[in-house]
Coordinates of C-alpha atoms (C1' of nucleotides) in Angstrom, one line a residue:
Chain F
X1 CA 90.2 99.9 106.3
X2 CA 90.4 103.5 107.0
X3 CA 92.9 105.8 108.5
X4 CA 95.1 103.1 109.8
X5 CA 98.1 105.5 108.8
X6 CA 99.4 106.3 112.3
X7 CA 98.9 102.7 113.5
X8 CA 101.4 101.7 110.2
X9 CA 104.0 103.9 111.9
X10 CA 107.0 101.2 112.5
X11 CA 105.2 98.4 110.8
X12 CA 105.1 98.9 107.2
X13 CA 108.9 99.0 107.3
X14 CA 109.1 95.9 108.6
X15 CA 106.4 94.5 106.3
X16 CA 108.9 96.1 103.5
X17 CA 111.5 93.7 105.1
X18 CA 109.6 90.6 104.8
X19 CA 108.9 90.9 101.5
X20 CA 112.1 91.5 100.4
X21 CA 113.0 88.1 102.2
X22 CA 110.6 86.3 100.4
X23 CA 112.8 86.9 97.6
X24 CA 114.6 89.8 95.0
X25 CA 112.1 92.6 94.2
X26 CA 111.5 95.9 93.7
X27 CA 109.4 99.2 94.9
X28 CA 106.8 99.2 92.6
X29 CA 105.9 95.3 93.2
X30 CA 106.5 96.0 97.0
X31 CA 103.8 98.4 97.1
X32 CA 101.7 96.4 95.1
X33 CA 102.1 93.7 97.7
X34 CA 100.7 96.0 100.3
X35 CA 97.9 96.5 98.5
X36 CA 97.4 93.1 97.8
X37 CA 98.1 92.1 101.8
X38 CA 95.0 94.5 102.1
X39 CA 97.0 97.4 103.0
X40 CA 95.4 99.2 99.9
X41 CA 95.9 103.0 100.9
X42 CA 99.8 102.8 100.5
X43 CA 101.4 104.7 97.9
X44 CA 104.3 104.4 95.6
X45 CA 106.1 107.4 97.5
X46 CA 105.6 105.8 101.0
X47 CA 107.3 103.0 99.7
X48 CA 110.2 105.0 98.1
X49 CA 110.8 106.7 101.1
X50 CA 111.0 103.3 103.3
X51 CA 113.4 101.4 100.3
X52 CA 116.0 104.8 100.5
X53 CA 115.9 104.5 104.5
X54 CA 116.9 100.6 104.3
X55 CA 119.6 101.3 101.4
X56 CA 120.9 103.9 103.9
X57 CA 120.8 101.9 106.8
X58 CA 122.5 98.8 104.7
X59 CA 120.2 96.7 105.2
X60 CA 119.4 95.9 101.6
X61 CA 121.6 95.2 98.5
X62 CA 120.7 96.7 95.3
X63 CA 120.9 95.5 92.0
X64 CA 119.6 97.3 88.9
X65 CA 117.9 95.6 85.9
X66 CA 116.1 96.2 82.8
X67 CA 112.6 96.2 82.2
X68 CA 110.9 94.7 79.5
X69 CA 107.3 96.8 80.2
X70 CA 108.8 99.9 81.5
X71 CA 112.1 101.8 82.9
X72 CA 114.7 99.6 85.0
X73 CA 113.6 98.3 87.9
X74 CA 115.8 98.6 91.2
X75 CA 115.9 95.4 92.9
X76 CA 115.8 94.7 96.5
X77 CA 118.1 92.2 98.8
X78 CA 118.4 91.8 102.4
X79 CA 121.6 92.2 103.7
X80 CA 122.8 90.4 107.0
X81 CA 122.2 93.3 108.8
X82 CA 118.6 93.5 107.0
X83 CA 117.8 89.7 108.2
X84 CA 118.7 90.9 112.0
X85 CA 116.4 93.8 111.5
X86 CA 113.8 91.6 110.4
X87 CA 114.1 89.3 113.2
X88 CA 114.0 91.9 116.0
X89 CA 110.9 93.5 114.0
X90 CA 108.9 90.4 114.7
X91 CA 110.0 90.4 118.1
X92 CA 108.9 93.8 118.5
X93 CA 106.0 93.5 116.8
X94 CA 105.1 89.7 119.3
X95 CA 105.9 91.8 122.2
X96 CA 103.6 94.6 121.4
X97 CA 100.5 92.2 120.2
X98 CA 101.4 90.4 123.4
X99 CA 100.6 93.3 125.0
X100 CA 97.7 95.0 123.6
X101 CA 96.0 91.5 124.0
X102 CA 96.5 91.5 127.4
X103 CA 95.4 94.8 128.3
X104 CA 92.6 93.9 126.0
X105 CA 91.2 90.8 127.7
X106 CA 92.8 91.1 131.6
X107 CA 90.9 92.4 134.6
X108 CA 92.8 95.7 135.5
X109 CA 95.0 96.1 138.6
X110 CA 93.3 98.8 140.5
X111 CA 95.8 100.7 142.6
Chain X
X1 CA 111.9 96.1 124.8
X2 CA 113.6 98.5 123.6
X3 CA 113.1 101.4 120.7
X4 CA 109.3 100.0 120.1
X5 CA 108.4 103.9 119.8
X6 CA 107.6 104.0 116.0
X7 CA 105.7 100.9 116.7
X8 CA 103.4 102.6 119.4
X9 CA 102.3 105.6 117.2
X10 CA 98.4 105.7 116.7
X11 CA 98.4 102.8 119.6
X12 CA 99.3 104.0 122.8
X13 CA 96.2 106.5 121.9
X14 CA 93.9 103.3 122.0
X15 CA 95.8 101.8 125.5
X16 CA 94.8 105.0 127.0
X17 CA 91.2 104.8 126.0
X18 CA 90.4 101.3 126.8
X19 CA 92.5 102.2 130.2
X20 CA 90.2 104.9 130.9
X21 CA 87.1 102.9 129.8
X22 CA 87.9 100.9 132.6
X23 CA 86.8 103.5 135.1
X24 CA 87.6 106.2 136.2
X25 CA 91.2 107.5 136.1
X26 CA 93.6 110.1 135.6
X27 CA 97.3 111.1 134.0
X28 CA 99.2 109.9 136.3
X29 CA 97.5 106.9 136.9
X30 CA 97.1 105.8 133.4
X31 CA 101.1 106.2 132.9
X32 CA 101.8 103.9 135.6
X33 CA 99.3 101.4 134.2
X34 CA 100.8 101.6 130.8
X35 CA 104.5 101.1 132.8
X36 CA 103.1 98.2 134.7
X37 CA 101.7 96.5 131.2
X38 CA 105.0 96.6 130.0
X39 CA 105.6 99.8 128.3
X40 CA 108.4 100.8 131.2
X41 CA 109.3 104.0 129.2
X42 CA 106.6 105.6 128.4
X43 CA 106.8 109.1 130.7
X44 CA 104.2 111.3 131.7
X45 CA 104.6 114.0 129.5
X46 CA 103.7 111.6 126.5
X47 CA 100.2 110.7 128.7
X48 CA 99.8 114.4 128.8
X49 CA 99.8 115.2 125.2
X50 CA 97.4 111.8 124.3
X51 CA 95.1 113.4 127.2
X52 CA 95.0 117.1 126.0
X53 CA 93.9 115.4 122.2
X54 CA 91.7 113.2 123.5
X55 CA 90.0 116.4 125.2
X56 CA 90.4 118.5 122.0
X57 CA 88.4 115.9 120.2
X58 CA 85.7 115.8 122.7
X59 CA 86.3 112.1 123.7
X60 CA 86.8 112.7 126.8
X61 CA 84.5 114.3 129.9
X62 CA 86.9 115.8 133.0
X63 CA 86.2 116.3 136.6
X64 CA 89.1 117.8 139.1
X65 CA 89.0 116.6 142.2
X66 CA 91.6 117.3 145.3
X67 CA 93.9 114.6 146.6
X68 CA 95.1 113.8 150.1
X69 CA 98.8 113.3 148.6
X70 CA 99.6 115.8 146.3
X71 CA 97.9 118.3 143.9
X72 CA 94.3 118.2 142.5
X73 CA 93.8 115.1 139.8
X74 CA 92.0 115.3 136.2
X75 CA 90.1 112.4 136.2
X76 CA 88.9 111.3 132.7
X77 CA 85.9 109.6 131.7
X78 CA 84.7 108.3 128.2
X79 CA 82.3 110.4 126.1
X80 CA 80.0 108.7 123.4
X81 CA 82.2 109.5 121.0
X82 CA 84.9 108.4 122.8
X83 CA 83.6 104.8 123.7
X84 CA 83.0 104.8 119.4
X85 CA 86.9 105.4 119.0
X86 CA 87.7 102.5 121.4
X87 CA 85.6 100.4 119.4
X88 CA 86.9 101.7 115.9
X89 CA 90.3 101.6 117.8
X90 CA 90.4 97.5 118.3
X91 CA 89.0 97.2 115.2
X92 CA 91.5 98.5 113.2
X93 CA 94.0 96.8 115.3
X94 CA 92.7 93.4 114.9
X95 CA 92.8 94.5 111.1
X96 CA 96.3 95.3 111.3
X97 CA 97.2 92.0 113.4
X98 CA 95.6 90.0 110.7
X99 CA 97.3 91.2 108.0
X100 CA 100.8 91.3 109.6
X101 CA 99.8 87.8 111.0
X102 CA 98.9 86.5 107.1
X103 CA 102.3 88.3 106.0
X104 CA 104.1 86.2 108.5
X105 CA 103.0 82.8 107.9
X106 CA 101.4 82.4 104.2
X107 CA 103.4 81.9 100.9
X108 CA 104.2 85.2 98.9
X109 CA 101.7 85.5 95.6
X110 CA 104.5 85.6 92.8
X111 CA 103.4 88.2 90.3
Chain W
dA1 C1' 101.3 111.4 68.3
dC2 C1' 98.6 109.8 72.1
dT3 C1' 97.3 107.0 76.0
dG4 C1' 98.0 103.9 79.7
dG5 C1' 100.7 101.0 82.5
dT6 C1' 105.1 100.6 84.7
dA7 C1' 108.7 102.6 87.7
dT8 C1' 111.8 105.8 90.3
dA9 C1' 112.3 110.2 92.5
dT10 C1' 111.4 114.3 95.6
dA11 C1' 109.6 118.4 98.2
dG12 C1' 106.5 119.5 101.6
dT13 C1' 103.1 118.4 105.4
dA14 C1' 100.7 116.3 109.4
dT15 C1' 100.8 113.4 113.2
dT16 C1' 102.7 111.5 117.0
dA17 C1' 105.8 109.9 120.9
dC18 C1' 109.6 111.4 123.4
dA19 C1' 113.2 114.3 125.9
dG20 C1' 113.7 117.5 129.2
dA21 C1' 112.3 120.8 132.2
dG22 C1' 109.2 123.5 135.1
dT23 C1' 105.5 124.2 138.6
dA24 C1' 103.0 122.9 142.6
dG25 C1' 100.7 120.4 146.5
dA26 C1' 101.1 117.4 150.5
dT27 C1' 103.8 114.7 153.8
dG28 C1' 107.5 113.5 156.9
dC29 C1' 111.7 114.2 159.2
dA30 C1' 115.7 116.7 161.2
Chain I
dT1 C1' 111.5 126.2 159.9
dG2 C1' 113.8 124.0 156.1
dC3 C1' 114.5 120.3 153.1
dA4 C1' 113.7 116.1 150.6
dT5 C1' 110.4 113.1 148.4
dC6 C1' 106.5 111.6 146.3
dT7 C1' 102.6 112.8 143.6
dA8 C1' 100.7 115.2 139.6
dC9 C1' 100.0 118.4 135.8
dT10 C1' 102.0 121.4 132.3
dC11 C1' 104.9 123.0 128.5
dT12 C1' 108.4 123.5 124.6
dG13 C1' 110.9 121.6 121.3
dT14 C1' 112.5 117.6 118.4
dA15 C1' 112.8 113.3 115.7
dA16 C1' 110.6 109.8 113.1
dT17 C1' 107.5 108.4 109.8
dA18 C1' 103.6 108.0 106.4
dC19 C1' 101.2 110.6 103.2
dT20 C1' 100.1 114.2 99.4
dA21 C1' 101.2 115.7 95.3
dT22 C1' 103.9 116.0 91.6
dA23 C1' 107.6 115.2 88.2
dT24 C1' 110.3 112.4 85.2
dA25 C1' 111.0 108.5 82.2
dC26 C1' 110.5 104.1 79.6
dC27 C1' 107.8 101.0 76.7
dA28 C1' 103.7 99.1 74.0
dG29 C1' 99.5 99.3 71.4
dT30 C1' 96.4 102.0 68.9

DNA sequence: ACTGGTATATAGTATTACAGAGTAGATGCA
DNA sequence: TGCATCTACTCTGTAATACTATATACCAGT
């Protein structure tokens, strides 16, 4: 899908956030992740920038560990501040959808 | 809700398409639309600057007409090109709602 | 030594929504 | 007349975010 970029604005850190619940990883398997989800335009340094936002909000833990196939690889937790995150990001995201499916499918109040 | 402003970058663009693709309408009008759907804090000035693109990109056709309440309107209605950027609008969105809607609710691939 | 895959890091840019303020027309009321 | 109150468009500046492009580094196989 092309140029989606703007509509990703506020979503692909929350899509960051449910991976990372999903279980301990790290920004180069996030991204690939993304790409996998179908997301395939997203680039290492997106995801960079996104991981250093959450480590400097706290709401990931960070643990570094060696690589067998390459330099060490920075691992990703959620903290308890990350999981509440997460949660309101789904209810942002429900109440948006909700929304924009409504405007999409209701008559329109003419004024 | 609050803080969903990240989250309506490269939407609210779309909501004031298909608002406009409903007939007729013009700045003020389409902010209180967006207000009543739900999006209470979204302000003119924001509807402004979504117009004057959509104008730049010639997606738009204008026609001022005077009021019997207050100054003369600038009513919008959809160009060709603009009813093609609706479409390719809700298409991208349903791609995006898939995807985050598969991220959701399906197992994680383990790498 | 070279190449390719893995992996983190960073500077700069473009886009977009929002804050905040200004201008202006019409109406109603004291 | 003077003032407040809607209505309505306009404008400047700012913050947040994803992307571009590049650099650095580690390891394995040839």
């Amino acid at each position: 899908m092309e140029n989606i970029t703007e509509m990703l604005k506020g979503v692909l850190e929350g899509c960051v956030l449910e991976i990372i619940s999903r279980g301990e990883t790290y920004g180069y398997e996030i991204t690939q992740h993304l790409r996998d989800l179908g997301f395939t335009d997203v680039v290492e340094g997106t995801v960079y920038t996104i991981t250093i936002r959450l480590e400097k909000n706290n709401l990931v833990n960070i643990e570094k560990k060696k690589s067998t196939v390459g330099p060490p690889r920075k691992f990703y937790t959620l903290t308890e501040a990350g999981r509440e995150q997460l949660d309101l990001f789904w209810e942002k995201w429900g109440f948006v959808t909700n929304k924009l499916e409504e405007l999409k499918t209701k008559e329109m109040k003419r004024r």
